[in-house]
Amino acid sequence: MAEAPLQDAHGRPIYGLDQNGYPWMNALATVMYLLVDPDQPISQTYPRLHRIVRRRFHDAMIARGHTKISQCTHADAKGIRTDDSEKQAEDLELSSNETDKTRDRWRKACEDLTDIWDRTGFYGAGTFASVFSARHRLMPSDLWAVKMERLKTNQMAWLKWDSPKMTRLAEDTGELPYVPREALLLLLLDQCERFPTLHSVYSCGSYSSTIMEGYADDAHSVAHLTQPLPADYDQAAARLLPSRTGIVLMDQKRPVLNEIQSCKVASQLLEGFAALRDMNVSHGDLSHNNYMIQEDLETHLIDLGLLSFGLDDVDFQAEISGHIFFREYQLTPEQAMEHTKLLDGVDFEGLRKFNFDCKLPHDARCFHLWHLVCIFYEVLHGYAAWENRAWNPNLSREQNELRKFYLTTVGVDEALARRDRLINEDLPIREDLSQDCADMLRMTFEKDPPLRPTLTEMEAMSWFGQWAFHPEGEFHRPPVEDVTYPPRDDVPCPPRDDVTYSPDDGVPYPPHDD
Ligand SMILES: Nc1ncnc2c1ncn2[C@@H]1O[C@H](COP(=O)(O)OP(=O)(O)O)[C@@H](O)[C@H]1O
Ligand SMILES: [Mg+2]
């Protein structure tokens, strides 16, 4: 084990070394649980953050009646539980007969979990996780989501230069189990309506399952709560809950919502971002797949798997900018410019295959806000900012949608043409939008990063919150297409490390050679 340094790169003490002595640089997973305790040095140095974390933690524990969070009771051959600190030093391998597909995840669910939870079907899968729907045997009137993914111990994260994903959490019993970082955040966000409520966590063997409030349309929810349970995995995989993520808000480049309805969605996403910001966290993975829209247009952020955290502003400054090809619609102008310089005359086709990292100093929060306003724009317009606005009926969906650009040559050409417009042209804005809305878009899509508004400045913009002055009856989601994502059991789930973001939260040394 490396000798732990006394100070981080910015000359600050390293609070909360990992149990095994890993010198994580004040990462969320290693310091957030300390901030609950007023006697910790970190709480005294960061009193505002301490007050918020402490209050949120206690409010959440009171709201859940102090019930236990980490529930799996199984131990390995040496008697060590998966949520034990000792386990964090292990590199957990899958056994040779497992491939980490959704089918295996279903099969490997913790028996303590399946003893009290009935899994009713399948919500969807993202890059990392498989999400099943479930009901509790003792309170079968609510639908929950079981997010199951490979458990990445802190040793595994360390070996990959990744940020720690497992964090301690102080249970009321006095135990300090390790739980996924996402679960701790959901707990701290318990009082914010914009995030799913955490129920519990089962870290068992090579997997962790986080159980949280599940979102579904009423009719689908009722069906899942009342119908006979699927007998096995194949039946469960066939019982798909249509996913109501933000994807449903665009229909062939036409917006599904009117301006005031879009205002509710945008304001609530902003509210979620603000709740994270108050804990010095910035959501690093916002896309249309990572927020859910209810029938009354209540909007919830999900997927806190990737994020930036910092004690001070300096922690959000990143040298490297990572771009993921299916996030083309959220590319910033400065990224587009940098890519153009680097790829000038080189095969742009590579864009469709590779995630692309380049040196581009920036504030991570500024990029994350750009991702957010790109969502606002697309919900309001039906197409992405600077995207070709016409749907060509002679082309396939893949050829039409910027989000799918990498699948076709027409798409790659169009994406490149759009990059030119992104760099050179003013933002086109629908003429029938209100002045407040147009002003918000014009200000947030400022091309020069230092001139872009901060989240706090955005909160003061007069467009946000206007929806609340309209009668509830105006907020009904129009009929939308049923989008379902059957489990991809034919292909292995993409490995986590395919995706790179910056800055990595708390990684001691830069993972890239400059
Ligand atoms: N609480 C939830 N309620 C309903 N569906 C959910 C919930 N959480 C996740 N999902 C569905 O599962 C998908 C994958 O979950 P997500 O948390 O985004 O995992 P990943 O990290 O793999 O992207 C989401 O895009 C969404 O369709
Ligand atoms: Mg996701």
PDB file of C-alpha atoms and ligand atoms in Angstrom, residues 123-131 145 147 149 182 196 212-216 243-245 285 289-290 292 302-305 485 496, ligand 1:
ATOM      1  CA  TYR A 123     -37.502  -1.258 -16.057  1.00  0.00           C
ATOM      2  CA  GLY A 124     -34.467  -0.959 -18.254  1.00  0.00           C
ATOM      3  CA  ALA A 125     -30.716  -1.073 -18.414  1.00  0.00           C
ATOM      4  CA  GLY A 126     -28.227   1.722 -18.746  1.00  0.00           C
ATOM      5  CA  THR A 127     -24.522   1.638 -19.400  1.00  0.00           C
ATOM      6  CA  PHE A 128     -23.792   0.107 -16.030  1.00  0.00           C
ATOM      7  CA  ALA A 129     -26.891  -1.247 -14.351  1.00  0.00           C
ATOM      8  CA  SER A 130     -29.946  -3.440 -14.835  1.00  0.00           C
ATOM      9  CA  VAL A 131     -33.046  -2.052 -13.185  1.00  0.00           C
ATOM     10  CA  ALA A 145     -36.887  -0.076  -8.587  1.00  0.00           C
ATOM     11  CA  LYS A 147     -30.833  -1.044  -9.520  1.00  0.00           C
ATOM     12  CA  GLU A 149     -24.800  -3.514 -10.924  1.00  0.00           C
ATOM     13  CA  GLU A 182     -25.163   6.798  -5.129  1.00  0.00           C
ATOM     14  CA  PRO A 196     -36.150   8.806  -5.873  1.00  0.00           C
ATOM     15  CA  MET A 212     -35.340   3.097  -4.643  1.00  0.00           C
ATOM     16  CA  GLU A 213     -38.717   4.566  -5.518  1.00  0.00           C
ATOM     17  CA  GLY A 214     -39.740   3.318  -8.954  1.00  0.00           C
ATOM     18  CA  TYR A 215     -41.446   5.529 -11.513  1.00  0.00           C
ATOM     19  CA  ALA A 216     -44.134   4.314 -13.876  1.00  0.00           C
ATOM     20  CA  SER A 243     -39.690   3.857 -19.684  1.00  0.00           C
ATOM     21  CA  ARG A 244     -40.815   7.465 -19.241  1.00  0.00           C
ATOM     22  CA  THR A 245     -37.439   9.114 -19.407  1.00  0.00           C
ATOM     23  CA  ASP A 285     -24.248  12.319 -16.329  1.00  0.00           C
ATOM     24  CA  ASN A 289     -32.096   8.827 -20.257  1.00  0.00           C
ATOM     25  CA  ASN A 290     -31.328  10.030 -16.765  1.00  0.00           C
ATOM     26  CA  MET A 292     -38.034  10.537 -15.587  1.00  0.00           C
ATOM     27  CA  ILE A 302     -31.969   9.488 -11.577  1.00  0.00           C
ATOM     28  CA  ASP A 303     -28.533   7.966 -11.992  1.00  0.00           C
ATOM     29  CA  LEU A 304     -26.047   9.630  -9.690  1.00  0.00           C
ATOM     30  CA  GLY A 305     -23.331   7.255 -10.845  1.00  0.00           C
ATOM     31  CA  TYR A 485     -35.489  -1.400 -23.519  1.00  0.00           C
ATOM     32  CA  ARG A 496     -17.721   0.745 -16.918  1.00  0.00           C
TER      33      ARG A 496
HETATM   34  N1  LIG B   1     -36.153   4.751 -10.101  1.00  0.00           N
HETATM   35  C1  LIG B   1     -36.424   4.357 -11.353  1.00  0.00           C
HETATM   36  N2  LIG B   1     -37.707   4.225 -11.786  1.00  0.00           N
HETATM   37  C2  LIG B   1     -37.967   3.826 -13.038  1.00  0.00           C
HETATM   38  N3  LIG B   1     -37.028   3.516 -13.965  1.00  0.00           N
HETATM   39  C3  LIG B   1     -35.739   3.628 -13.597  1.00  0.00           C
HETATM   40  C4  LIG B   1     -35.373   4.045 -12.285  1.00  0.00           C
HETATM   41  N4  LIG B   1     -34.034   4.065 -12.208  1.00  0.00           N
HETATM   42  C5  LIG B   1     -33.596   3.669 -13.422  1.00  0.00           C
HETATM   43  N5  LIG B   1     -34.618   3.403 -14.261  1.00  0.00           N
HETATM   44  C6  LIG B   1     -34.510   2.958 -15.669  1.00  0.00           C
HETATM   45  O1  LIG B   1     -33.337   2.175 -15.821  1.00  0.00           O
HETATM   46  C7  LIG B   1     -32.401   2.830 -16.713  1.00  0.00           C
HETATM   47  C8  LIG B   1     -30.992   2.612 -16.189  1.00  0.00           C
HETATM   48  O2  LIG B   1     -30.859   3.168 -14.884  1.00  0.00           O
HETATM   49  P1  LIG B   1     -29.675   4.162 -14.526  1.00  0.00           P
HETATM   50  O3  LIG B   1     -29.795   4.520 -13.086  1.00  0.00           O
HETATM   51  O4  LIG B   1     -29.680   5.293 -15.484  1.00  0.00           O
HETATM   52  O5  LIG B   1     -28.396   3.224 -14.718  1.00  0.00           O
HETATM   53  P2  LIG B   1     -27.050   3.373 -15.560  1.00  0.00           P
HETATM   54  O6  LIG B   1     -26.047   3.853 -14.564  1.00  0.00           O
HETATM   55  O7  LIG B   1     -26.756   1.996 -16.038  1.00  0.00           O
HETATM   56  O8  LIG B   1     -27.283   4.348 -16.683  1.00  0.00           O
HETATM   57  C9  LIG B   1     -32.854   4.283 -16.754  1.00  0.00           C
HETATM   58  O9  LIG B   1     -32.489   4.936 -17.954  1.00  0.00           O
HETATM   59  C10 LIG B   1     -34.357   4.153 -16.608  1.00  0.00           C
HETATM   60  O10 LIG B   1     -34.958   3.803 -17.851  1.00  0.00           O
END
